[in-house]
């Protein structure tokens, strides 16, 4: 079945203002989060370069910029997606705010880890999980190590 040009033109002219209004609202939500994501990624870049230099590792400018650009592209796409979801939901759930704050938390942990690593302090998810279990459930250190075990992926199952 073929749709006539007039039907397509009328449909497009009716949908264009709606799409433009939707995108304008999404972009208004998006702009502050784009600045925030850029600042957090640049802070991670600076902390990562500082860590590498303090630990005596080779710092390749092109690799650092390439990794940073990759992160920025992913985060811009992410911010665009959650801003559109936020607009579509009528901003009822603050999807953009909470999603972007989660990414900021993840990148912030990376920055803190990069700052502390040259001083011999290594933050691991396992250590944080152990501490959480010890505090939340009032379990001693030995018992929490039994609960959280590192699996040996190379060991064959018997």
mmCIF file with all atom_site columns, C-alpha atoms in Angstrom:
data_model
loop_
_atom_site.group_PDB
_atom_site.id
_atom_site.type_symbol
_atom_site.label_atom_id
_atom_site.label_alt_id
_atom_site.label_comp_id
_atom_site.label_asym_id
_atom_site.label_entity_id
_atom_site.label_seq_id
_atom_site.pdbx_PDB_ins_code
_atom_site.Cartn_x
_atom_site.Cartn_y
_atom_site.Cartn_z
_atom_site.occupancy
_atom_site.B_iso_or_equiv
_atom_site.pdbx_formal_charge
_atom_site.auth_seq_id
_atom_site.auth_comp_id
_atom_site.auth_asym_id
_atom_site.auth_atom_id
_atom_site.pdbx_PDB_model_num
ATOM 1   C CA . UNK A 1 1   ? 0.000  0.000   0.000  1.00 0.00 ? 1   UNK A CA 1
ATOM 2   C CA . UNK A 1 2   ? 1.348  3.358   -0.996 1.00 0.00 ? 2   UNK A CA 1
ATOM 3   C CA . UNK A 1 3   ? 0.812  6.515   1.102  1.00 0.00 ? 3   UNK A CA 1
ATOM 4   C CA . UNK A 1 4   ? 0.236  9.696   -0.839 1.00 0.00 ? 4   UNK A CA 1
ATOM 5   C CA . UNK A 1 5   ? 2.620  12.637  -0.557 1.00 0.00 ? 5   UNK A CA 1
ATOM 6   C CA . UNK A 1 6   ? -0.071 14.916  0.799  1.00 0.00 ? 6   UNK A CA 1
ATOM 7   C CA . UNK A 1 7   ? -0.778 12.584  3.744  1.00 0.00 ? 7   UNK A CA 1
ATOM 8   C CA . UNK A 1 8   ? 2.945  12.372  4.541  1.00 0.00 ? 8   UNK A CA 1
ATOM 9   C CA . UNK A 1 9   ? 3.345  16.157  4.285  1.00 0.00 ? 9   UNK A CA 1
ATOM 10  C CA . UNK A 1 10  ? 0.327  16.866  6.516  1.00 0.00 ? 10  UNK A CA 1
ATOM 11  C CA . UNK A 1 11  ? 1.481  14.293  9.093  1.00 0.00 ? 11  UNK A CA 1
ATOM 12  C CA . UNK A 1 12  ? 5.006  15.688  9.133  1.00 0.00 ? 12  UNK A CA 1
ATOM 13  C CA . UNK A 1 13  ? 3.774  19.266  9.495  1.00 0.00 ? 13  UNK A CA 1
ATOM 14  C CA . UNK A 1 14  ? 1.533  18.264  12.414 1.00 0.00 ? 14  UNK A CA 1
ATOM 15  C CA . UNK A 1 15  ? 4.240  16.261  14.218 1.00 0.00 ? 15  UNK A CA 1
ATOM 16  C CA . UNK A 1 16  ? 7.123  18.730  13.767 1.00 0.00 ? 16  UNK A CA 1
ATOM 17  C CA . UNK A 1 17  ? 6.008  21.276  16.411 1.00 0.00 ? 17  UNK A CA 1
ATOM 18  C CA . UNK A 1 18  ? 5.414  18.471  18.923 1.00 0.00 ? 18  UNK A CA 1
ATOM 19  C CA . UNK A 1 19  ? 8.852  16.981  18.276 1.00 0.00 ? 19  UNK A CA 1
ATOM 20  C CA . UNK A 1 20  ? 10.524 20.400  18.510 1.00 0.00 ? 20  UNK A CA 1
ATOM 21  C CA . UNK A 1 21  ? 8.819  21.169  21.829 1.00 0.00 ? 21  UNK A CA 1
ATOM 22  C CA . UNK A 1 22  ? 9.837  17.755  23.188 1.00 0.00 ? 22  UNK A CA 1
ATOM 23  C CA . UNK A 1 23  ? 13.473 18.217  22.142 1.00 0.00 ? 23  UNK A CA 1
ATOM 24  C CA . UNK A 1 24  ? 13.587 21.752  23.574 1.00 0.00 ? 24  UNK A CA 1
ATOM 25  C CA . UNK A 1 25  ? 12.436 20.486  26.967 1.00 0.00 ? 25  UNK A CA 1
ATOM 26  C CA . UNK A 1 26  ? 14.952 17.642  26.821 1.00 0.00 ? 26  UNK A CA 1
ATOM 27  C CA . UNK A 1 27  ? 17.814 19.988  25.951 1.00 0.00 ? 27  UNK A CA 1
ATOM 28  C CA . UNK A 1 28  ? 16.891 22.340  28.803 1.00 0.00 ? 28  UNK A CA 1
ATOM 29  C CA . UNK A 1 29  ? 17.178 19.383  31.198 1.00 0.00 ? 29  UNK A CA 1
ATOM 30  C CA . UNK A 1 30  ? 20.352 18.188  29.489 1.00 0.00 ? 30  UNK A CA 1
ATOM 31  C CA . UNK A 1 31  ? 22.561 21.295  29.528 1.00 0.00 ? 31  UNK A CA 1
ATOM 32  C CA . UNK A 1 32  ? 23.456 21.446  33.262 1.00 0.00 ? 32  UNK A CA 1
ATOM 33  C CA . UNK A 1 33  ? 24.141 17.710  33.335 1.00 0.00 ? 33  UNK A CA 1
ATOM 34  C CA . UNK A 1 34  ? 26.429 17.948  30.310 1.00 0.00 ? 34  UNK A CA 1
ATOM 35  C CA . UNK A 1 35  ? 28.550 20.530  32.126 1.00 0.00 ? 35  UNK A CA 1
ATOM 36  C CA . UNK A 1 36  ? 28.554 18.350  35.246 1.00 0.00 ? 36  UNK A CA 1
ATOM 37  C CA . UNK A 1 37  ? 29.571 15.203  33.349 1.00 0.00 ? 37  UNK A CA 1
ATOM 38  C CA . UNK A 1 38  ? 32.328 17.089  31.528 1.00 0.00 ? 38  UNK A CA 1
ATOM 39  C CA . UNK A 1 39  ? 33.711 18.430  34.806 1.00 0.00 ? 39  UNK A CA 1
ATOM 40  C CA . UNK A 1 40  ? 33.662 14.995  36.457 1.00 0.00 ? 40  UNK A CA 1
ATOM 41  C CA . UNK A 1 41  ? 35.353 13.317  33.479 1.00 0.00 ? 41  UNK A CA 1
ATOM 42  C CA . UNK A 1 42  ? 38.046 16.013  33.336 1.00 0.00 ? 42  UNK A CA 1
ATOM 43  C CA . UNK A 1 43  ? 38.637 15.595  37.084 1.00 0.00 ? 43  UNK A CA 1
ATOM 44  C CA . UNK A 1 44  ? 39.050 11.850  36.492 1.00 0.00 ? 44  UNK A CA 1
ATOM 45  C CA . UNK A 1 45  ? 41.509 12.575  33.657 1.00 0.00 ? 45  UNK A CA 1
ATOM 46  C CA . UNK A 1 46  ? 43.621 14.861  35.844 1.00 0.00 ? 46  UNK A CA 1
ATOM 47  C CA . UNK A 1 47  ? 43.555 12.421  38.777 1.00 0.00 ? 47  UNK A CA 1
ATOM 48  C CA . UNK A 1 48  ? 44.437 9.492   36.489 1.00 0.00 ? 48  UNK A CA 1
ATOM 49  C CA . UNK A 1 49  ? 47.381 11.322  34.898 1.00 0.00 ? 49  UNK A CA 1
ATOM 50  C CA . UNK A 1 50  ? 48.583 12.423  38.340 1.00 0.00 ? 50  UNK A CA 1
ATOM 51  C CA . UNK A 1 51  ? 48.344 8.834   39.618 1.00 0.00 ? 51  UNK A CA 1
ATOM 52  C CA . UNK A 1 52  ? 50.275 7.465   36.643 1.00 0.00 ? 52  UNK A CA 1
ATOM 53  C CA . UNK A 1 53  ? 53.005 10.086  37.012 1.00 0.00 ? 53  UNK A CA 1
ATOM 54  C CA . UNK A 1 54  ? 53.372 9.501   40.778 1.00 0.00 ? 54  UNK A CA 1
ATOM 55  C CA . UNK A 1 55  ? 53.542 5.737   40.287 1.00 0.00 ? 55  UNK A CA 1
ATOM 56  C CA . UNK A 1 56  ? 56.189 6.081   37.570 1.00 0.00 ? 56  UNK A CA 1
ATOM 57  C CA . UNK A 1 57  ? 53.998 4.735   34.760 1.00 0.00 ? 57  UNK A CA 1
ATOM 58  C CA . UNK A 1 58  ? 54.298 5.984   31.202 1.00 0.00 ? 58  UNK A CA 1
ATOM 59  C CA . UNK A 1 59  ? 51.697 8.669   30.481 1.00 0.00 ? 59  UNK A CA 1
ATOM 60  C CA . UNK A 1 60  ? 50.601 8.740   26.857 1.00 0.00 ? 60  UNK A CA 1
ATOM 61  C CA . UNK A 1 61  ? 48.789 11.969  26.040 1.00 0.00 ? 61  UNK A CA 1
ATOM 62  C CA . UNK A 1 62  ? 46.974 10.434  23.065 1.00 0.00 ? 62  UNK A CA 1
ATOM 63  C CA . UNK A 1 63  ? 45.756 7.430   25.066 1.00 0.00 ? 63  UNK A CA 1
ATOM 64  C CA . UNK A 1 64  ? 44.548 9.594   27.966 1.00 0.00 ? 64  UNK A CA 1
ATOM 65  C CA . UNK A 1 65  ? 42.650 11.916  25.622 1.00 0.00 ? 65  UNK A CA 1
ATOM 66  C CA . UNK A 1 66  ? 41.247 8.990   23.616 1.00 0.00 ? 66  UNK A CA 1
ATOM 67  C CA . UNK A 1 67  ? 39.919 7.300   26.766 1.00 0.00 ? 67  UNK A CA 1
ATOM 68  C CA . UNK A 1 68  ? 38.510 10.596  28.018 1.00 0.00 ? 68  UNK A CA 1
ATOM 69  C CA . UNK A 1 69  ? 36.786 11.312  24.696 1.00 0.00 ? 69  UNK A CA 1
ATOM 70  C CA . UNK A 1 70  ? 35.302 7.822   24.758 1.00 0.00 ? 70  UNK A CA 1
ATOM 71  C CA . UNK A 1 71  ? 33.889 8.466   28.219 1.00 0.00 ? 71  UNK A CA 1
ATOM 72  C CA . UNK A 1 72  ? 32.514 11.845  27.188 1.00 0.00 ? 72  UNK A CA 1
ATOM 73  C CA . UNK A 1 73  ? 30.745 10.370  24.158 1.00 0.00 ? 73  UNK A CA 1
ATOM 74  C CA . UNK A 1 74  ? 29.163 7.640   26.255 1.00 0.00 ? 74  UNK A CA 1
ATOM 75  C CA . UNK A 1 75  ? 28.099 10.110  28.940 1.00 0.00 ? 75  UNK A CA 1
ATOM 76  C CA . UNK A 1 76  ? 26.666 12.614  26.434 1.00 0.00 ? 76  UNK A CA 1
ATOM 77  C CA . UNK A 1 77  ? 24.587 9.819   24.907 1.00 0.00 ? 77  UNK A CA 1
ATOM 78  C CA . UNK A 1 78  ? 23.558 8.718   28.397 1.00 0.00 ? 78  UNK A CA 1
ATOM 79  C CA . UNK A 1 79  ? 22.547 12.249  29.431 1.00 0.00 ? 79  UNK A CA 1
ATOM 80  C CA . UNK A 1 80  ? 20.595 12.683  26.207 1.00 0.00 ? 80  UNK A CA 1
ATOM 81  C CA . UNK A 1 81  ? 18.761 9.396   26.800 1.00 0.00 ? 81  UNK A CA 1
ATOM 82  C CA . UNK A 1 82  ? 17.841 10.056  30.441 1.00 0.00 ? 82  UNK A CA 1
ATOM 83  C CA . UNK A 1 83  ? 16.825 13.652  29.622 1.00 0.00 ? 83  UNK A CA 1
ATOM 84  C CA . UNK A 1 84  ? 14.430 12.392  26.987 1.00 0.00 ? 84  UNK A CA 1
ATOM 85  C CA . UNK A 1 85  ? 13.054 9.776   29.389 1.00 0.00 ? 85  UNK A CA 1
ATOM 86  C CA . UNK A 1 86  ? 12.673 12.488  32.033 1.00 0.00 ? 86  UNK A CA 1
ATOM 87  C CA . UNK A 1 87  ? 10.783 14.719  29.597 1.00 0.00 ? 87  UNK A CA 1
ATOM 88  C CA . UNK A 1 88  ? 8.579  11.850  28.420 1.00 0.00 ? 88  UNK A CA 1
ATOM 89  C CA . UNK A 1 89  ? 7.685  10.989  32.021 1.00 0.00 ? 89  UNK A CA 1
ATOM 90  C CA . UNK A 1 90  ? 6.694  14.579  32.720 1.00 0.00 ? 90  UNK A CA 1
ATOM 91  C CA . UNK A 1 91  ? 9.696  15.047  35.043 1.00 0.00 ? 91  UNK A CA 1
ATOM 92  C CA . UNK A 1 92  ? 7.706  13.203  37.678 1.00 0.00 ? 92  UNK A CA 1
ATOM 93  C CA . UNK A 1 93  ? 10.496 10.812  38.694 1.00 0.00 ? 93  UNK A CA 1
ATOM 94  C CA . UNK A 1 94  ? 13.598 13.022  38.162 1.00 0.00 ? 94  UNK A CA 1
ATOM 95  C CA . UNK A 1 95  ? 15.185 10.272  36.075 1.00 0.00 ? 95  UNK A CA 1
ATOM 96  C CA . UNK A 1 96  ? 17.857 12.589  34.674 1.00 0.00 ? 96  UNK A CA 1
ATOM 97  C CA . UNK A 1 97  ? 18.891 13.896  38.076 1.00 0.00 ? 97  UNK A CA 1
ATOM 98  C CA . UNK A 1 98  ? 19.249 10.522  39.769 1.00 0.00 ? 98  UNK A CA 1
ATOM 99  C CA . UNK A 1 99  ? 20.869 8.807   36.774 1.00 0.00 ? 99  UNK A CA 1
ATOM 100 C CA . UNK A 1 100 ? 23.438 11.559  36.342 1.00 0.00 ? 100 UNK A CA 1
ATOM 101 C CA . UNK A 1 101 ? 24.160 11.658  40.070 1.00 0.00 ? 101 UNK A CA 1
ATOM 102 C CA . UNK A 1 102 ? 24.819 7.907   39.943 1.00 0.00 ? 102 UNK A CA 1
ATOM 103 C CA . UNK A 1 103 ? 27.340 8.428   37.131 1.00 0.00 ? 103 UNK A CA 1
ATOM 104 C CA . UNK A 1 104 ? 28.923 11.290  39.124 1.00 0.00 ? 104 UNK A CA 1
ATOM 105 C CA . UNK A 1 105 ? 29.215 8.945   42.123 1.00 0.00 ? 105 UNK A CA 1
ATOM 106 C CA . UNK A 1 106 ? 30.914 6.287   40.005 1.00 0.00 ? 106 UNK A CA 1
ATOM 107 C CA . UNK A 1 107 ? 33.341 8.785   38.481 1.00 0.00 ? 107 UNK A CA 1
ATOM 108 C CA . UNK A 1 108 ? 33.884 10.390  41.899 1.00 0.00 ? 108 UNK A CA 1
ATOM 109 C CA . UNK A 1 109 ? 34.917 7.011   43.309 1.00 0.00 ? 109 UNK A CA 1
ATOM 110 C CA . UNK A 1 110 ? 37.354 6.684   40.411 1.00 0.00 ? 110 UNK A CA 1
ATOM 111 C CA . UNK A 1 111 ? 38.822 10.119  41.203 1.00 0.00 ? 111 UNK A CA 1
ATOM 112 C CA . UNK A 1 112 ? 39.214 9.260   44.903 1.00 0.00 ? 112 UNK A CA 1
ATOM 113 C CA . UNK A 1 113 ? 40.782 5.921   44.003 1.00 0.00 ? 113 UNK A CA 1
ATOM 114 C CA . UNK A 1 114 ? 43.217 7.642   41.619 1.00 0.00 ? 114 UNK A CA 1
ATOM 115 C CA . UNK A 1 115 ? 44.190 10.123  44.340 1.00 0.00 ? 115 UNK A CA 1
ATOM 116 C CA . UNK A 1 116 ? 44.716 7.483   47.042 1.00 0.00 ? 116 UNK A CA 1
ATOM 117 C CA . UNK A 1 117 ? 46.436 4.771   44.966 1.00 0.00 ? 117 UNK A CA 1
ATOM 118 C CA . UNK A 1 118 ? 49.906 6.465   44.891 1.00 0.00 ? 118 UNK A CA 1
ATOM 119 C CA . UNK A 1 119 ? 49.785 6.618   48.699 1.00 0.00 ? 119 UNK A CA 1
ATOM 120 C CA . UNK A 1 120 ? 49.337 2.848   48.946 1.00 0.00 ? 120 UNK A CA 1
ATOM 121 C CA . UNK A 1 121 ? 45.615 2.958   49.666 1.00 0.00 ? 121 UNK A CA 1
ATOM 122 C CA . UNK A 1 122 ? 43.702 0.716   47.293 1.00 0.00 ? 122 UNK A CA 1
ATOM 123 C CA . UNK A 1 123 ? 39.936 0.930   47.469 1.00 0.00 ? 123 UNK A CA 1
ATOM 124 C CA . UNK A 1 124 ? 38.260 -2.270  46.382 1.00 0.00 ? 124 UNK A CA 1
ATOM 125 C CA . UNK A 1 125 ? 34.599 -3.117  46.057 1.00 0.00 ? 125 UNK A CA 1
ATOM 126 C CA . UNK A 1 126 ? 35.195 -6.290  48.083 1.00 0.00 ? 126 UNK A CA 1
ATOM 127 C CA . UNK A 1 127 ? 36.600 -4.293  51.023 1.00 0.00 ? 127 UNK A CA 1
ATOM 128 C CA . UNK A 1 128 ? 33.673 -1.863  50.927 1.00 0.00 ? 128 UNK A CA 1
ATOM 129 C CA . UNK A 1 129 ? 31.200 -4.766  50.797 1.00 0.00 ? 129 UNK A CA 1
ATOM 130 C CA . UNK A 1 130 ? 32.911 -6.480  53.741 1.00 0.00 ? 130 UNK A CA 1
ATOM 131 C CA . UNK A 1 131 ? 32.805 -3.288  55.788 1.00 0.00 ? 131 UNK A CA 1
ATOM 132 C CA . UNK A 1 132 ? 29.128 -2.765  54.929 1.00 0.00 ? 132 UNK A CA 1
ATOM 133 C CA . UNK A 1 133 ? 28.218 -6.314  55.997 1.00 0.00 ? 133 UNK A CA 1
ATOM 134 C CA . UNK A 1 134 ? 30.218 -5.992  59.217 1.00 0.00 ? 134 UNK A CA 1
ATOM 135 C CA . UNK A 1 135 ? 28.515 -2.719  60.177 1.00 0.00 ? 135 UNK A CA 1
ATOM 136 C CA . UNK A 1 136 ? 24.997 -3.448  58.967 1.00 0.00 ? 136 UNK A CA 1
ATOM 137 C CA . UNK A 1 137 ? 24.647 -6.990  60.299 1.00 0.00 ? 137 UNK A CA 1
ATOM 138 C CA . UNK A 1 138 ? 27.053 -6.720  63.260 1.00 0.00 ? 138 UNK A CA 1
ATOM 139 C CA . UNK A 1 139 ? 29.242 -9.557  61.980 1.00 0.00 ? 139 UNK A CA 1
ATOM 140 C CA . UNK A 1 140 ? 32.902 -9.860  62.922 1.00 0.00 ? 140 UNK A CA 1
ATOM 141 C CA . UNK A 1 141 ? 35.674 -9.639  60.341 1.00 0.00 ? 141 UNK A CA 1
ATOM 142 C CA . UNK A 1 142 ? 36.374 -13.386 60.081 1.00 0.00 ? 142 UNK A CA 1
ATOM 143 C CA . UNK A 1 143 ? 32.723 -14.241 59.530 1.00 0.00 ? 143 UNK A CA 1
ATOM 144 C CA . UNK A 1 144 ? 32.358 -11.584 56.830 1.00 0.00 ? 144 UNK A CA 1
ATOM 145 C CA . UNK A 1 145 ? 35.369 -13.080 54.995 1.00 0.00 ? 145 UNK A CA 1
ATOM 146 C CA . UNK A 1 146 ? 33.549 -16.431 54.968 1.00 0.00 ? 146 UNK A CA 1
ATOM 147 C CA . UNK A 1 147 ? 30.461 -14.759 53.490 1.00 0.00 ? 147 UNK A CA 1
ATOM 148 C CA . UNK A 1 148 ? 32.422 -12.900 50.804 1.00 0.00 ? 148 UNK A CA 1
ATOM 149 C CA . UNK A 1 149 ? 34.894 -15.183 49.078 1.00 0.00 ? 149 UNK A CA 1
ATOM 150 C CA . UNK A 1 150 ? 36.954 -14.491 46.000 1.00 0.00 ? 150 UNK A CA 1
ATOM 151 C CA . UNK A 1 151 ? 36.303 -17.170 43.413 1.00 0.00 ? 151 UNK A CA 1
ATOM 152 C CA . UNK A 1 152 ? 39.209 -18.755 41.623 1.00 0.00 ? 152 UNK A CA 1
ATOM 153 C CA . UNK A 1 153 ? 38.197 -18.710 37.968 1.00 0.00 ? 153 UNK A CA 1
ATOM 154 C CA . UNK A 1 154 ? 41.228 -20.722 36.849 1.00 0.00 ? 154 UNK A CA 1
ATOM 155 C CA . UNK A 1 155 ? 40.660 -23.534 39.315 1.00 0.00 ? 155 UNK A CA 1
ATOM 156 C CA . UNK A 1 156 ? 38.866 -26.527 37.718 1.00 0.00 ? 156 UNK A CA 1
ATOM 157 C CA . UNK A 1 157 ? 35.667 -27.720 39.345 1.00 0.00 ? 157 UNK A CA 1
ATOM 158 C CA . UNK A 1 158 ? 35.972 -31.138 41.034 1.00 0.00 ? 158 UNK A CA 1
#
